[in-house]
mmCIF file with all atom_site columns, C-alpha atoms in Angstrom:
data_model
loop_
_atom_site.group_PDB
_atom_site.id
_atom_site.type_symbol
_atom_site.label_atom_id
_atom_site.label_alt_id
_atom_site.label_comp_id
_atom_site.label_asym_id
_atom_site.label_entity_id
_atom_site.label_seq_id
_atom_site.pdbx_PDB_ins_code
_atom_site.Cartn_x
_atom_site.Cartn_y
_atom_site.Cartn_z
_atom_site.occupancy
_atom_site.B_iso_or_equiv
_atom_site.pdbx_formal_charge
_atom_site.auth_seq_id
_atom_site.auth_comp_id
_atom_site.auth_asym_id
_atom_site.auth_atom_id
_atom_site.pdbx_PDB_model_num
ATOM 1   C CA . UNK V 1 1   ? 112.843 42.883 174.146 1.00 60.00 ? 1   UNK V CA 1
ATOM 2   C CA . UNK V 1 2   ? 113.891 43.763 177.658 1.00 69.00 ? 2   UNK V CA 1
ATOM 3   C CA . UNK V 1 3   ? 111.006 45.372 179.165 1.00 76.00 ? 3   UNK V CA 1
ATOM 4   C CA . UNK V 1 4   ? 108.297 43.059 177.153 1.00 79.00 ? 4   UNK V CA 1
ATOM 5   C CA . UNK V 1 5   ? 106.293 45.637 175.436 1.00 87.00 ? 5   UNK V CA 1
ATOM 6   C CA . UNK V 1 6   ? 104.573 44.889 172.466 1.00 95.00 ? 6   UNK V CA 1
ATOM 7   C CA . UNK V 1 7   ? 103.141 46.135 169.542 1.00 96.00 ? 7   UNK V CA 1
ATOM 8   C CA . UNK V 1 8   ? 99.735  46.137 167.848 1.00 97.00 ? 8   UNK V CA 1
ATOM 9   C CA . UNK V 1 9   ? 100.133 46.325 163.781 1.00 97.00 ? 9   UNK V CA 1
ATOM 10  C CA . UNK V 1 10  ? 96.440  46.999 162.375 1.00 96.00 ? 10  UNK V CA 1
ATOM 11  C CA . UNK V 1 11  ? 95.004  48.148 159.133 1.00 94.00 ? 11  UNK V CA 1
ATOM 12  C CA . UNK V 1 12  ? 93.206  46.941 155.827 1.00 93.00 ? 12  UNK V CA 1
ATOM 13  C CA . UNK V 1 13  ? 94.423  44.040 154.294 1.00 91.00 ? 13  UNK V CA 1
ATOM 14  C CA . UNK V 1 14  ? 97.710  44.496 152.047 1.00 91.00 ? 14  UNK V CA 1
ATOM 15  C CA . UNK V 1 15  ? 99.003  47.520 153.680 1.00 93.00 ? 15  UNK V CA 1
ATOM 16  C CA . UNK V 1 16  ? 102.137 46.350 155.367 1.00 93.00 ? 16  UNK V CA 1
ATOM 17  C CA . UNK V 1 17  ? 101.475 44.845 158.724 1.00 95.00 ? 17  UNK V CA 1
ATOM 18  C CA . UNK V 1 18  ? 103.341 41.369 158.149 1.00 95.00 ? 18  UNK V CA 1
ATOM 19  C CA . UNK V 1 19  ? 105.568 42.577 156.203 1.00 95.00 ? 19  UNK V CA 1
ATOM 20  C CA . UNK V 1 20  ? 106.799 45.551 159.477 1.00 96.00 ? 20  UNK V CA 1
ATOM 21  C CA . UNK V 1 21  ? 106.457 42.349 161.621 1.00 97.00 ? 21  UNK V CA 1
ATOM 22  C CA . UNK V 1 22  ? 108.861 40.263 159.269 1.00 97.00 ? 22  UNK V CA 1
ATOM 23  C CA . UNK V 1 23  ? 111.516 42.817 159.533 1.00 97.00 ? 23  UNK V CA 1
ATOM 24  C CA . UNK V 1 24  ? 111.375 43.508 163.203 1.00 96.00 ? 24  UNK V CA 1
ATOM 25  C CA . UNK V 1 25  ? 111.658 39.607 163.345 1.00 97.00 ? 25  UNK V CA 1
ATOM 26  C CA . UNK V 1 26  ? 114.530 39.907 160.854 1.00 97.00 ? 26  UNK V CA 1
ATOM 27  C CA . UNK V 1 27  ? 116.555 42.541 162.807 1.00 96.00 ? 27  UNK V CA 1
ATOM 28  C CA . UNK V 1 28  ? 115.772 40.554 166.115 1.00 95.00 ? 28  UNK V CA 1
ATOM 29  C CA . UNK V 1 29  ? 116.960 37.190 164.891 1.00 96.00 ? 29  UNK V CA 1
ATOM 30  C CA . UNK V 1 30  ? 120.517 39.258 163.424 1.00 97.00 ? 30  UNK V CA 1
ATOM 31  C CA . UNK V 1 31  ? 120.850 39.818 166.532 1.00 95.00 ? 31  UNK V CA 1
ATOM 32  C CA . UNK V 1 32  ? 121.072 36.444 168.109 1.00 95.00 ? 32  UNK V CA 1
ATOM 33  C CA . UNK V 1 33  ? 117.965 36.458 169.425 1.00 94.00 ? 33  UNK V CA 1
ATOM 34  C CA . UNK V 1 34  ? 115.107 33.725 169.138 1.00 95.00 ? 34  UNK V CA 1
ATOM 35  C CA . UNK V 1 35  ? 112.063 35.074 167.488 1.00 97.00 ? 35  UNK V CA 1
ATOM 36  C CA . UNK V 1 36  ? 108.997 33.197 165.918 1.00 97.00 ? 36  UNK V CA 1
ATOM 37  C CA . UNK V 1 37  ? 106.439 34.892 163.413 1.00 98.00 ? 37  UNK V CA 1
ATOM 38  C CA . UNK V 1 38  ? 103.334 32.047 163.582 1.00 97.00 ? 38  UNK V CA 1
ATOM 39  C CA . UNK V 1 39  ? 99.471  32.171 162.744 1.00 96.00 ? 39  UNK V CA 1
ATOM 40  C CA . UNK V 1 40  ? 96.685  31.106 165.629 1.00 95.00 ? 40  UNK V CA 1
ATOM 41  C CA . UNK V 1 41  ? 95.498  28.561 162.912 1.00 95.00 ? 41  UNK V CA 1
ATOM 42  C CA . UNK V 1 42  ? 99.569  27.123 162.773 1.00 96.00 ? 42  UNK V CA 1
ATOM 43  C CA . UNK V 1 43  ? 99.981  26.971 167.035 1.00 96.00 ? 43  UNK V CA 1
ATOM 44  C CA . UNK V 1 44  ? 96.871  24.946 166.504 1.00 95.00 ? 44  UNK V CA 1
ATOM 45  C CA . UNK V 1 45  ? 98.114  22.780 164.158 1.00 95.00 ? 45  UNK V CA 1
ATOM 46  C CA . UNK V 1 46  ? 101.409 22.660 165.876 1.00 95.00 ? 46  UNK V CA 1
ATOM 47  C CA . UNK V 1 47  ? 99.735  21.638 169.269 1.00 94.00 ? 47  UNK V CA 1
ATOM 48  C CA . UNK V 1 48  ? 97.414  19.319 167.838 1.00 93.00 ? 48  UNK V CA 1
ATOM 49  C CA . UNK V 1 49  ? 100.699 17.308 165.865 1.00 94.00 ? 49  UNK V CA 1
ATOM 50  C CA . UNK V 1 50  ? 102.452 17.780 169.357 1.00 92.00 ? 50  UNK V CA 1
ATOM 51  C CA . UNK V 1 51  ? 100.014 15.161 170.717 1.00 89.00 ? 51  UNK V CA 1
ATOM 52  C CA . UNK V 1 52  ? 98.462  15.127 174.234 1.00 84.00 ? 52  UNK V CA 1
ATOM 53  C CA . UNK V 1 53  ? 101.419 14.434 175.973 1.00 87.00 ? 53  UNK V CA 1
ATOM 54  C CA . UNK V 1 54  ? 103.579 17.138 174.152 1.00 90.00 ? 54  UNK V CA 1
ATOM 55  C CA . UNK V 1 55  ? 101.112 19.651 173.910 1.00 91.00 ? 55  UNK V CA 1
ATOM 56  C CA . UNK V 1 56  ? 102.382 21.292 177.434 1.00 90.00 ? 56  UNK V CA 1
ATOM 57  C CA . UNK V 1 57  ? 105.820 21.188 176.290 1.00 93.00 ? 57  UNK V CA 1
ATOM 58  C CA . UNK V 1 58  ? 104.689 22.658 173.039 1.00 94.00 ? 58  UNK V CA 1
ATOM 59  C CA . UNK V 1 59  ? 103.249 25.742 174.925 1.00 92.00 ? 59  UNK V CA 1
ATOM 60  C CA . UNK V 1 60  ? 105.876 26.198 177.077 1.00 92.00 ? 60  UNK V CA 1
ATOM 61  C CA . UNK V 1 61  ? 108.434 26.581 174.611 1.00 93.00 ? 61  UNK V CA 1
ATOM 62  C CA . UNK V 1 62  ? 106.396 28.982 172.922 1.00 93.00 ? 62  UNK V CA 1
ATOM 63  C CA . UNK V 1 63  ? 106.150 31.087 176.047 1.00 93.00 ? 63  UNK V CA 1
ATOM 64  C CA . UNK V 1 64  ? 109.718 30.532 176.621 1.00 93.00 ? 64  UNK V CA 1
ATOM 65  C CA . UNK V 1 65  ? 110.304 32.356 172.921 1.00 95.00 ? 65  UNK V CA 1
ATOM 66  C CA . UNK V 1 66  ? 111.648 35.862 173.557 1.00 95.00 ? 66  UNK V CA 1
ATOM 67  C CA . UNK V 1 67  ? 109.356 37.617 170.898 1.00 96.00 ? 67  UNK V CA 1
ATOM 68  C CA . UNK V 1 68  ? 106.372 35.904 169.387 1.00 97.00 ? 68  UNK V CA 1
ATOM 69  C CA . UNK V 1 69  ? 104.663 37.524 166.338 1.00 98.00 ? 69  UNK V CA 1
ATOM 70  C CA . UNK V 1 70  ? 101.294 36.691 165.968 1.00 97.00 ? 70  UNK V CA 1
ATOM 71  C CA . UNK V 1 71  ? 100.108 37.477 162.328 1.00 97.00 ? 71  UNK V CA 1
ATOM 72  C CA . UNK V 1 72  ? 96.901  38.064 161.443 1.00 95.00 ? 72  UNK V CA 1
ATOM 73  C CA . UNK V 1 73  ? 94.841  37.978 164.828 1.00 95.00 ? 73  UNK V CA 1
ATOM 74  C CA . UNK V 1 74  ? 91.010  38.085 164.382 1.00 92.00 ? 74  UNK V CA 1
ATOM 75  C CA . UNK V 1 75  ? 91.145  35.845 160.896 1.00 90.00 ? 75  UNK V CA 1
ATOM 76  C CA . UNK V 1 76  ? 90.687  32.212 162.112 1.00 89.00 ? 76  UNK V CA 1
ATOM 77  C CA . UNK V 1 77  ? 87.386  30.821 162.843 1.00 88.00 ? 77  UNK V CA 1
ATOM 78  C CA . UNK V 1 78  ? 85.898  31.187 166.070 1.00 90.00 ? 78  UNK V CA 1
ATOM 79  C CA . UNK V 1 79  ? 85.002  28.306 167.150 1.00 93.00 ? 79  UNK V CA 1
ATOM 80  C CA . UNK V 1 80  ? 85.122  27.440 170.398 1.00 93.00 ? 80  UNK V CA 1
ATOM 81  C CA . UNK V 1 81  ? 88.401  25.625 170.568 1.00 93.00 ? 81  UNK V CA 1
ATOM 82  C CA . UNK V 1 82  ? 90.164  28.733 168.381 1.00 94.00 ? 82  UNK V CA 1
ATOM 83  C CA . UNK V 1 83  ? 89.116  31.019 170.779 1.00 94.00 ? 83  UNK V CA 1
ATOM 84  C CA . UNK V 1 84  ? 90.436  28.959 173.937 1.00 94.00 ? 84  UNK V CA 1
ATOM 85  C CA . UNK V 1 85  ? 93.584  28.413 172.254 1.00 94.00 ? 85  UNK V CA 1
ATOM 86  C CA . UNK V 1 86  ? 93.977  32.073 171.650 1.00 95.00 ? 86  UNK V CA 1
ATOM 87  C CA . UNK V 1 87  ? 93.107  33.222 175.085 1.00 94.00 ? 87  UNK V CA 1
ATOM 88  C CA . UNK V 1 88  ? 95.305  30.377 176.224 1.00 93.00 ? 88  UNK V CA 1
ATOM 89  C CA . UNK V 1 89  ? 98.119  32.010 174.413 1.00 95.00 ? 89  UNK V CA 1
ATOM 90  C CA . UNK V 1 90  ? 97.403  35.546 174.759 1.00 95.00 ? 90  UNK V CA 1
ATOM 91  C CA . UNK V 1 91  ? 97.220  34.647 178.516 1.00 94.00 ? 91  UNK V CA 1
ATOM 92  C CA . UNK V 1 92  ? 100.061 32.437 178.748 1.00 93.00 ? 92  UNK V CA 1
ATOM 93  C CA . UNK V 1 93  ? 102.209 35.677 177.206 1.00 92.00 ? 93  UNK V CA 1
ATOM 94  C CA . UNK V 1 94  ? 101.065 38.283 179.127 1.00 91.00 ? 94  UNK V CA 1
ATOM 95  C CA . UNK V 1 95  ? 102.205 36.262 182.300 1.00 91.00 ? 95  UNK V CA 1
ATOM 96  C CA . UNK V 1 96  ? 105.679 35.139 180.645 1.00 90.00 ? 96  UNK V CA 1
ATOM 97  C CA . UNK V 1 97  ? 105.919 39.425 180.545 1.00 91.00 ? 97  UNK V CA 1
ATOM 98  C CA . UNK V 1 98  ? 107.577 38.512 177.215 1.00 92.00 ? 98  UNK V CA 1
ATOM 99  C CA . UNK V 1 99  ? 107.315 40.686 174.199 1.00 94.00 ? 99  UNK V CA 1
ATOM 100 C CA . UNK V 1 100 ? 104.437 39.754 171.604 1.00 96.00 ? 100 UNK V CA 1
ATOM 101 C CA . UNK V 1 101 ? 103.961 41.561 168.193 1.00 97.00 ? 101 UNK V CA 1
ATOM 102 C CA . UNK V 1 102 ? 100.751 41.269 166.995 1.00 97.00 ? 102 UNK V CA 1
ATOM 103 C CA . UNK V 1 103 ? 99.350  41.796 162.992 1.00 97.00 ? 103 UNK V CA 1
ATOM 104 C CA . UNK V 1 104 ? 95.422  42.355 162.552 1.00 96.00 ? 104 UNK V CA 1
ATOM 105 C CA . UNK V 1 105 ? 92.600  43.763 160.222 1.00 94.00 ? 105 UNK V CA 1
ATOM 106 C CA . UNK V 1 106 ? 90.900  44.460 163.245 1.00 92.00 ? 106 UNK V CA 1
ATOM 107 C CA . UNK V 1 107 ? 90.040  48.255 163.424 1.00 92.00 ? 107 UNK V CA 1
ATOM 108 C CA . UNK V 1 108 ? 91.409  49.626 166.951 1.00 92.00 ? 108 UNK V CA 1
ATOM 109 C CA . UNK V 1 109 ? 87.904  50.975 167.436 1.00 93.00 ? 109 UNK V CA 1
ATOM 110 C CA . UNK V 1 110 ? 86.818  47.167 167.774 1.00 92.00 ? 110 UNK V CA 1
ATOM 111 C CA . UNK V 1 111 ? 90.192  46.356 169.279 1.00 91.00 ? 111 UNK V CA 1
ATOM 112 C CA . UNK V 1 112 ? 88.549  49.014 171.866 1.00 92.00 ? 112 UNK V CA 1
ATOM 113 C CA . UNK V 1 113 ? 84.957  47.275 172.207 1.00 93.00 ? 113 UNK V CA 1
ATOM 114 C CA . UNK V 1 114 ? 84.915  44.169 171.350 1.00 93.00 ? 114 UNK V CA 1
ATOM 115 C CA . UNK V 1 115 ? 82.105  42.060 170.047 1.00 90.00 ? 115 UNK V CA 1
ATOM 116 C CA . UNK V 1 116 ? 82.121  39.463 172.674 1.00 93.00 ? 116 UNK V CA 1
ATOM 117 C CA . UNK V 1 117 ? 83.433  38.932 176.243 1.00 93.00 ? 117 UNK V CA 1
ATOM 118 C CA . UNK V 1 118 ? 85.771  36.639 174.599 1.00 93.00 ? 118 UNK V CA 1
ATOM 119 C CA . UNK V 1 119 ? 87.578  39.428 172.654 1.00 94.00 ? 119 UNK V CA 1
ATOM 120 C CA . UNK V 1 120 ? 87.715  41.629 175.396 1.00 95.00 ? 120 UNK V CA 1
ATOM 121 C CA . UNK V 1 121 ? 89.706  39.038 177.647 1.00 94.00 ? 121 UNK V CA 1
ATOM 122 C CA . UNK V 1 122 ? 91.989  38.796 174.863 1.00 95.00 ? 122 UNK V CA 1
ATOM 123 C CA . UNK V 1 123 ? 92.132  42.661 173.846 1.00 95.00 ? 123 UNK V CA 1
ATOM 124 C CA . UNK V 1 124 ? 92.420  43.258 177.265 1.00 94.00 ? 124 UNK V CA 1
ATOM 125 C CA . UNK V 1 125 ? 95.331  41.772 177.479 1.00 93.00 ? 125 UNK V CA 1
ATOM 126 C CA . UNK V 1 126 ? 97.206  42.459 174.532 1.00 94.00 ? 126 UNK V CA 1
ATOM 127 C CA . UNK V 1 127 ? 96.180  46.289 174.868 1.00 92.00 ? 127 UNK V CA 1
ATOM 128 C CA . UNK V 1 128 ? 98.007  46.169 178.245 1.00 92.00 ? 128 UNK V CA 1
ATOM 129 C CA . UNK V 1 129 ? 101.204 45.828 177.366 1.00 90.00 ? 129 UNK V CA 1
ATOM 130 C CA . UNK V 1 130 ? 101.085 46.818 174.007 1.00 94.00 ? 130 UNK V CA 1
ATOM 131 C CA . UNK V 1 131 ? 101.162 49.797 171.351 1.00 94.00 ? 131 UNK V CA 1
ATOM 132 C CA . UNK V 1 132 ? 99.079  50.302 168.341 1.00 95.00 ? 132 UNK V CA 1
ATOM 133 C CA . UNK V 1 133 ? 100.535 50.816 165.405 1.00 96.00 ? 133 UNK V CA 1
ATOM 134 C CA . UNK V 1 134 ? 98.213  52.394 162.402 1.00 94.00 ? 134 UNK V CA 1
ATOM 135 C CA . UNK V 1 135 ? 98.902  51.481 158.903 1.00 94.00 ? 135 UNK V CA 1
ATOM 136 C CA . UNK V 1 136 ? 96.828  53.215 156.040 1.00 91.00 ? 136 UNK V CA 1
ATOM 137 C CA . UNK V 1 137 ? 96.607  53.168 152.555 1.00 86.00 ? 137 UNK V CA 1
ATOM 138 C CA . UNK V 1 138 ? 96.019  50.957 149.669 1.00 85.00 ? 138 UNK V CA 1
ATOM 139 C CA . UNK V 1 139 ? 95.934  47.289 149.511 1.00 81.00 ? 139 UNK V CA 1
ATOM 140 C CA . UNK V 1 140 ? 99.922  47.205 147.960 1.00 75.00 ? 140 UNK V CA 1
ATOM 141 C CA . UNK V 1 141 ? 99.681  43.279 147.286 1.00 69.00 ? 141 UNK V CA 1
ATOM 142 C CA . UNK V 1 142 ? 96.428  44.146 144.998 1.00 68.00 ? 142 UNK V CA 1
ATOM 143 C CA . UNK V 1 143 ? 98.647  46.904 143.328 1.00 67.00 ? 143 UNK V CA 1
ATOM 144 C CA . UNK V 1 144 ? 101.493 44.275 143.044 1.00 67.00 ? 144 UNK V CA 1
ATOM 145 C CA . UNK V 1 145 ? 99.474  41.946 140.974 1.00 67.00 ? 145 UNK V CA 1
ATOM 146 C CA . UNK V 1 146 ? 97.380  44.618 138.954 1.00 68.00 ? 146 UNK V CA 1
ATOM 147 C CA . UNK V 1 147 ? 100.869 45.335 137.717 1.00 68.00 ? 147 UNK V CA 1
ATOM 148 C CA . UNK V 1 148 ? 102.178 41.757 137.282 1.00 70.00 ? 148 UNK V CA 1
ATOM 149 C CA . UNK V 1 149 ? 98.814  41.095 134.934 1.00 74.00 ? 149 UNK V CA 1
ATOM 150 C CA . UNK V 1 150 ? 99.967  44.275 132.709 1.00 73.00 ? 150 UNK V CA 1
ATOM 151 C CA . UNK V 1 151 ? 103.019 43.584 132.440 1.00 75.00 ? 151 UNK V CA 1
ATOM 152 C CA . UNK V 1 152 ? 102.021 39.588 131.371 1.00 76.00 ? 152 UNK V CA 1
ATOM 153 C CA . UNK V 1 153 ? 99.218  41.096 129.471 1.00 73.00 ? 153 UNK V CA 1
ATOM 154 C CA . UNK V 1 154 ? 102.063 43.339 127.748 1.00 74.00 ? 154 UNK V CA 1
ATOM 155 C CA . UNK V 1 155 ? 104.522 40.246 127.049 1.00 76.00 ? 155 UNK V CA 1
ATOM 156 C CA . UNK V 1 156 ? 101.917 37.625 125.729 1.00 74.00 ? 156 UNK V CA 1
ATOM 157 C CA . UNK V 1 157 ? 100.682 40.404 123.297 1.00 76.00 ? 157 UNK V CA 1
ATOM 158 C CA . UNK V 1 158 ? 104.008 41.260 122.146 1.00 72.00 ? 158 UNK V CA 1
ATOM 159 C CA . UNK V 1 159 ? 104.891 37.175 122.303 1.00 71.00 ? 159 UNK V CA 1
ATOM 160 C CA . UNK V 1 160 ? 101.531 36.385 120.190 1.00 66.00 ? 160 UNK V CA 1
ATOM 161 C CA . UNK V 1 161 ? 102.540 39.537 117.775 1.00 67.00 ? 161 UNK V CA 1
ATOM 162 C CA . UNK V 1 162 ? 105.929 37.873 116.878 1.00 67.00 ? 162 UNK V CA 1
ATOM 163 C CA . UNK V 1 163 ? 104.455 34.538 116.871 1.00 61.00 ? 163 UNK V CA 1
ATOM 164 C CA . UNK V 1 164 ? 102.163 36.054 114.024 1.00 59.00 ? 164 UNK V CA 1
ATOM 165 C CA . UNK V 1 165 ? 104.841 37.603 112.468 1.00 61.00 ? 165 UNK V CA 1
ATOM 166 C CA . UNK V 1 166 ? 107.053 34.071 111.984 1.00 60.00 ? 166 UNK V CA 1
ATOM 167 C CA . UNK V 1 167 ? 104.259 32.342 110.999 1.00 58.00 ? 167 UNK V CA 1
ATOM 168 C CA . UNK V 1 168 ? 104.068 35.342 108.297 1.00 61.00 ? 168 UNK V CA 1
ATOM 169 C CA . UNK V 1 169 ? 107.231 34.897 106.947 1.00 59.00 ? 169 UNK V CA 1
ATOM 170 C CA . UNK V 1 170 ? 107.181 30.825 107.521 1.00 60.00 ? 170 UNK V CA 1
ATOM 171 C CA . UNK V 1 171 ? 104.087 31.281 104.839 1.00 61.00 ? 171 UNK V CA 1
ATOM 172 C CA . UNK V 1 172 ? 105.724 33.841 102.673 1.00 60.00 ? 172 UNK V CA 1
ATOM 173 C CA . UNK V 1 173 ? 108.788 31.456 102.586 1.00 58.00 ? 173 UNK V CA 1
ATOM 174 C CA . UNK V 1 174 ? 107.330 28.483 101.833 1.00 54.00 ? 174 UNK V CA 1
ATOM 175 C CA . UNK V 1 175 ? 105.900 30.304 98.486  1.00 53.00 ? 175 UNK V CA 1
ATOM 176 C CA . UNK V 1 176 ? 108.919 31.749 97.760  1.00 47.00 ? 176 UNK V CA 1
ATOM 177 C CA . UNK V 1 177 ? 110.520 27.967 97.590  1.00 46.00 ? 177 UNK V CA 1
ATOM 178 C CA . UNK V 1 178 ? 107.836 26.110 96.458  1.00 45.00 ? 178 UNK V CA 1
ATOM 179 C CA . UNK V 1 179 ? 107.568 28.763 93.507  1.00 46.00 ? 179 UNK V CA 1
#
């Protein structure tokens, strides 16, 4: 936290980005630290709810945060207003010199050339105080639920087998005392 480097966490969806970011934010806020892990789409909400009048205070504390995780960078829509409001904040952190953590599906070789000048500004920045961090391999939350839907699949087949069964002996009762 003291010398304000950051980190870049990219890679394909599922493989672990937020999750490394949640931890680091874990370990930092054991620590006594303040530490925020937000979304560009939340600041804008946040801002927006913070009124006119608060929205400068808003910002500032956010600056004044001493490590702000930004999760999933490149996945709002970029309209013109998202992509002020994430220069704004991409800017306003580089200048604080305060640590920023930063999740993305954003390849590094786009990170690297962006498609518009408005990217660049913002990669630009981010790449300047920041290291990228690689993560690789298969999407673990698909993996997660391909397991969860066997394993359901598994209990409702064994649940509708039993249910079969009772209703089985239910029948074979009922014969057995109506006879």
């Amino acid at each position: 936290l003291k010398r304000g480097s950051g980190l870049i966490l990219l890679g394909p969806c599922g493989t672990g980005k937020s999750f490394g970011a949640a931890c680091i934010l874990n370990s930092v806020l054991n620590q006594g630290y303040r530490a925020l892990m937000i979304s560009i789409e939340k600041i804008a909400e946040q801002a927006e709810q913070a009124g006119l009048e608060g929205k400068g205070e808003y910002f500032d504390e956010l600056m004044n945060i001493p490590l702000l995780i930004i999760d999933d960078l490149g996945t709002a829509r970029e309209t013109e207003y998202m992509m002020e409001l994430t220069n704004r904040v991409i800017s306003d952190r580089d200048k604080s010199m305060k640590p920023l953590i930063i999740t993305t599906n954003i390849s590094y070789e786009e990170i690297k050339n962006p498609k518009t000048d408005e990217w660049a500004r913002i990669w630009s920045r981010i790449n300047s105080r920041s290291i990228p961090i690689s993560f690789t391999g298969t999407d673990k939350r698909s993996e997660s639920a391909a397991k969860l839907r066997d394993e359901t699949r598994k209990q409702f087949e064994m649940n509708s087998q039993n249910v079969v069964s009772s209703t089985r002996m239910n029948e074979n009762e009922g014969e057995t005392l109506s006879g």
